[in-house]
Amino acid sequence: MTTPLPQQRTKDRVILLRRGLRLEYATLGWNVVGLGVLAAAAIQAGSPALAGFGLDSLIEIFASIVVVWQLKGSHKEREAPAMRLIGIAFAVLGAYLLIQVAVVFATGVRPATSVPGIAWTALTFVVMLALAWGKIRTGHRMGNPVLSAEGKVTLVDAYLAGAVLAGLALNALFGWWWADPLAGAVIIYYAAREAGHAFKHTA
């Protein structure tokens, strides 16, 4: 097997770096658009699941910005403070959703059906799976654990979209209103876990 020349290795690394940045920019663009869609759908339907998923998108935007900085080789000294901020953001997300879900169950408010929410979460599930696969594969080829790790976060984002989609669909099809806040409870667990991982990274 022929060993790649240093010039070829450098060229391959540049190509992989550009690919990684494109994947992060695509993630950023999708989540920015998603913020508006999810905010409107959450308000219209009174859905804890959609509200929580919208806040999660905001956190994902920040996480992607951190990875872009890291890939560009700048602001390395900001990695620990940034991870700390991500941890705080996830903790706030979990606390907000916990209160919102408790209020929904205590007051008996019934989330309405959200067709835009169903459509967006279904699309997000597919798009995030594709982006996660690309990030993990590119990160492994680059030998960049940060990109690979963020790809796994994107994969979890796809699973969250699937959980929210299931809650919205069950509410729409069978009138199981409790499935919506239950999907929000899944995000609470995820937020608490990710907050712990982020804080551990800064220890």
Short mmCIF file of C-alpha atoms in Angstrom, two decimals:
data_model
loop_
_atom_site.label_atom_id
_atom_site.label_comp_id
_atom_site.label_asym_id
_atom_site.label_seq_id
_atom_site.Cartn_x
_atom_site.Cartn_y
_atom_site.Cartn_z
CA MET A 1 0.00 0.00 0.00
CA THR A 2 1.44 3.38 -1.06
CA THR A 3 1.80 5.99 1.68
CA PRO A 4 0.27 9.36 0.65
CA LEU A 5 2.83 12.12 0.09
CA PRO A 6 2.80 15.06 2.57
CA GLN A 7 1.45 17.35 -0.18
CA GLN A 8 -1.42 14.93 -0.90
CA ARG A 9 -2.18 14.56 2.82
CA THR A 10 -2.33 18.35 3.15
CA LYS A 11 -4.65 18.59 0.14
CA ASP A 12 -6.92 15.86 1.55
CA ARG A 13 -7.02 17.61 4.93
CA VAL A 14 -8.02 20.91 3.30
CA ILE A 15 -10.83 19.14 1.42
CA LEU A 16 -12.05 17.48 4.63
CA LEU A 17 -11.84 20.76 6.53
CA ARG A 18 -13.98 22.50 3.92
CA ARG A 19 -16.46 19.64 4.04
CA GLY A 20 -16.65 19.87 7.84
CA LEU A 21 -17.26 23.61 7.67
CA ARG A 22 -19.98 23.17 5.02
CA LEU A 23 -21.72 20.61 7.24
CA GLU A 24 -21.62 23.03 10.18
CA TYR A 25 -22.90 25.93 8.06
CA ALA A 26 -25.76 23.74 6.83
CA THR A 27 -26.61 22.85 10.43
CA LEU A 28 -26.54 26.53 11.40
CA GLY A 29 -28.78 27.55 8.50
CA TRP A 30 -31.32 24.83 9.20
CA ASN A 31 -31.55 25.65 12.90
CA VAL A 32 -31.83 29.40 12.28
CA VAL A 33 -34.81 28.85 9.97
CA GLY A 34 -36.19 26.29 12.42
CA LEU A 35 -36.25 28.83 15.26
CA GLY A 36 -38.87 30.90 13.47
CA VAL A 37 -40.94 27.92 12.35
CA LEU A 38 -40.91 26.26 15.78
CA ALA A 39 -41.62 29.48 17.69
CA ALA A 40 -44.69 30.22 15.56
CA ALA A 41 -45.92 26.60 15.76
CA ALA A 42 -45.33 26.38 19.53
CA ILE A 43 -47.28 29.58 20.22
CA GLN A 44 -50.13 28.57 17.91
CA ALA A 45 -50.49 25.09 19.42
CA GLY A 46 -49.41 25.78 23.02
CA SER A 47 -46.99 22.87 22.68
CA PRO A 48 -44.27 22.26 25.33
CA ALA A 49 -42.55 19.81 22.98
CA LEU A 50 -42.24 22.34 20.15
CA ALA A 51 -41.15 25.10 22.54
CA GLY A 52 -38.45 22.86 23.99
CA PHE A 53 -37.27 21.73 20.57
CA GLY A 54 -37.07 25.36 19.47
CA LEU A 55 -34.87 26.23 22.46
CA ASP A 56 -32.74 23.17 21.73
CA SER A 57 -32.22 24.52 18.19
CA LEU A 58 -30.92 27.76 19.70
CA ILE A 59 -28.38 25.82 21.75
CA GLU A 60 -27.38 23.78 18.69
CA ILE A 61 -26.67 27.05 16.85
CA PHE A 62 -24.27 28.11 19.57
CA ALA A 63 -22.60 24.67 19.62
CA SER A 64 -22.09 24.78 15.84
CA ILE A 65 -20.49 28.23 16.10
CA VAL A 66 -18.04 26.84 18.67
CA VAL A 67 -17.10 24.00 16.32
CA VAL A 68 -16.62 26.39 13.38
CA TRP A 69 -14.19 28.41 15.52
CA GLN A 70 -12.33 25.22 16.43
CA LEU A 71 -12.13 24.01 12.83
CA LYS A 72 -10.72 27.34 11.72
CA GLY A 73 -7.98 27.00 14.34
CA SER A 74 -8.86 30.15 16.21
CA HIS A 75 -10.19 30.98 19.66
CA LYS A 76 -8.91 27.69 21.11
CA GLU A 77 -8.61 29.38 24.49
CA ARG A 78 -12.38 29.90 24.44
CA GLU A 79 -13.26 26.19 24.25
CA ALA A 80 -13.66 25.69 28.03
CA PRO A 81 -15.71 28.91 28.59
CA ALA A 82 -17.86 28.07 25.57
CA MET A 83 -18.53 24.55 26.84
CA ARG A 84 -19.45 26.04 30.21
CA LEU A 85 -21.94 28.38 28.51
CA ILE A 86 -23.40 25.46 26.56
CA GLY A 87 -23.83 23.56 29.85
CA ILE A 88 -25.62 26.54 31.44
CA ALA A 89 -27.86 26.87 28.38
CA PHE A 90 -28.85 23.21 28.56
CA ALA A 91 -29.55 23.53 32.30
CA VAL A 92 -31.81 26.55 31.65
CA LEU A 93 -33.58 24.62 28.87
CA GLY A 94 -34.25 21.68 31.21
CA ALA A 95 -35.53 23.93 34.03
CA TYR A 96 -37.82 25.87 31.67
CA LEU A 97 -39.31 22.72 30.19
CA LEU A 98 -39.77 21.13 33.62
CA ILE A 99 -41.83 24.13 34.75
CA GLN A 100 -43.79 24.27 31.48
CA VAL A 101 -44.65 20.56 31.52
CA ALA A 102 -45.70 20.79 35.19
CA VAL A 103 -47.98 23.74 34.39
CA VAL A 104 -49.57 21.88 31.47
CA PHE A 105 -50.39 18.86 33.63
CA ALA A 106 -51.49 20.99 36.62
CA THR A 107 -53.80 23.29 34.66
CA GLY A 108 -55.11 20.67 32.26
CA VAL A 109 -54.26 22.80 29.21
CA ARG A 110 -54.54 20.69 26.05
CA PRO A 111 -51.93 21.37 23.33
CA ALA A 112 -53.57 21.78 19.92
CA THR A 113 -52.62 19.91 16.76
CA SER A 114 -49.74 21.55 14.87
CA VAL A 115 -49.46 20.60 11.20
CA PRO A 116 -46.47 22.93 10.62
CA GLY A 117 -44.78 21.44 13.69
CA ILE A 118 -45.31 17.90 12.43
CA ALA A 119 -43.97 18.76 8.97
CA TRP A 120 -40.89 20.56 10.29
CA THR A 121 -39.91 17.92 12.84
CA ALA A 122 -40.29 15.19 10.21
CA LEU A 123 -37.99 17.08 7.83
CA THR A 124 -35.56 17.84 10.68
CA PHE A 125 -35.36 14.15 11.59
CA VAL A 126 -34.19 13.26 8.07
CA VAL A 127 -31.87 16.27 7.60
CA MET A 128 -30.16 15.88 10.99
CA LEU A 129 -29.53 12.17 10.39
CA ALA A 130 -27.76 13.02 7.11
CA LEU A 131 -25.73 15.86 8.67
CA ALA A 132 -24.75 13.72 11.67
CA TRP A 133 -23.51 10.92 9.42
CA GLY A 134 -21.45 13.39 7.40
CA LYS A 135 -19.90 15.04 10.49
CA ILE A 136 -18.99 11.78 12.22
CA ARG A 137 -17.47 10.32 9.05
CA THR A 138 -15.55 13.53 8.21
CA GLY A 139 -14.37 13.94 11.81
CA HIS A 140 -13.00 10.39 11.87
CA ARG A 141 -11.16 10.89 8.57
CA MET A 142 -9.69 14.18 9.81
CA GLY A 143 -8.80 12.76 13.20
CA ASN A 144 -10.82 15.61 14.73
CA PRO A 145 -12.68 14.41 17.87
CA VAL A 146 -14.49 17.75 18.27
CA LEU A 147 -16.25 17.45 14.90
CA SER A 148 -17.03 13.76 15.55
CA ALA A 149 -18.45 14.55 18.99
CA GLU A 150 -20.59 17.38 17.61
CA GLY A 151 -21.80 14.96 14.95
CA LYS A 152 -23.09 12.74 17.76
CA VAL A 153 -24.88 15.76 19.25
CA THR A 154 -26.52 16.28 15.84
CA LEU A 155 -27.50 12.61 15.86
CA VAL A 156 -29.18 13.09 19.24
CA ASP A 157 -30.92 16.15 17.76
CA ALA A 158 -32.37 13.85 15.08
CA TYR A 159 -33.62 11.46 17.78
CA LEU A 160 -35.18 14.38 19.64
CA ALA A 161 -36.96 15.43 16.45
CA GLY A 162 -38.29 11.88 16.19
CA ALA A 163 -39.53 11.95 19.78
CA VAL A 164 -41.26 15.31 19.31
CA LEU A 165 -42.75 14.12 16.01
CA ALA A 166 -44.17 11.04 17.75
CA GLY A 167 -45.76 13.20 20.47
CA LEU A 168 -47.29 15.62 17.97
CA ALA A 169 -48.55 12.80 15.75
CA LEU A 170 -50.18 10.90 18.63
CA ASN A 171 -51.92 14.09 19.74
CA ALA A 172 -53.12 14.81 16.19
CA LEU A 173 -54.26 11.26 15.34
CA PHE A 174 -55.69 10.01 18.63
CA GLY A 175 -56.14 13.12 20.76
CA TRP A 176 -53.51 11.89 23.22
CA TRP A 177 -52.71 15.40 24.49
CA TRP A 178 -50.35 14.05 27.16
CA ALA A 179 -48.02 12.69 24.45
CA ASP A 180 -46.97 16.25 23.63
CA PRO A 181 -45.69 17.25 27.10
CA LEU A 182 -44.30 13.72 27.47
CA ALA A 183 -42.12 14.41 24.42
CA GLY A 184 -41.04 17.59 26.20
CA ALA A 185 -40.02 15.44 29.17
CA VAL A 186 -37.68 13.47 26.85
CA ILE A 187 -35.92 16.76 26.05
CA ILE A 188 -35.61 17.51 29.80
CA TYR A 189 -33.66 14.26 30.24
CA TYR A 190 -31.50 15.05 27.23
CA ALA A 191 -30.82 18.62 28.44
CA ALA A 192 -29.76 17.41 31.89
CA ARG A 193 -27.42 14.81 30.38
CA GLU A 194 -25.82 17.25 27.95
CA ALA A 195 -25.39 19.87 30.69
CA GLY A 196 -23.51 17.27 32.75
CA HIS A 197 -21.27 16.37 29.80
CA ALA A 198 -20.51 20.03 29.06
CA PHE A 199 -19.57 20.83 32.66
CA LYS A 200 -17.45 17.68 32.89
CA HIS A 201 -15.54 18.83 29.80
CA THR A 202 -14.50 22.01 31.60
CA ALA A 203 -13.43 20.26 34.82
#
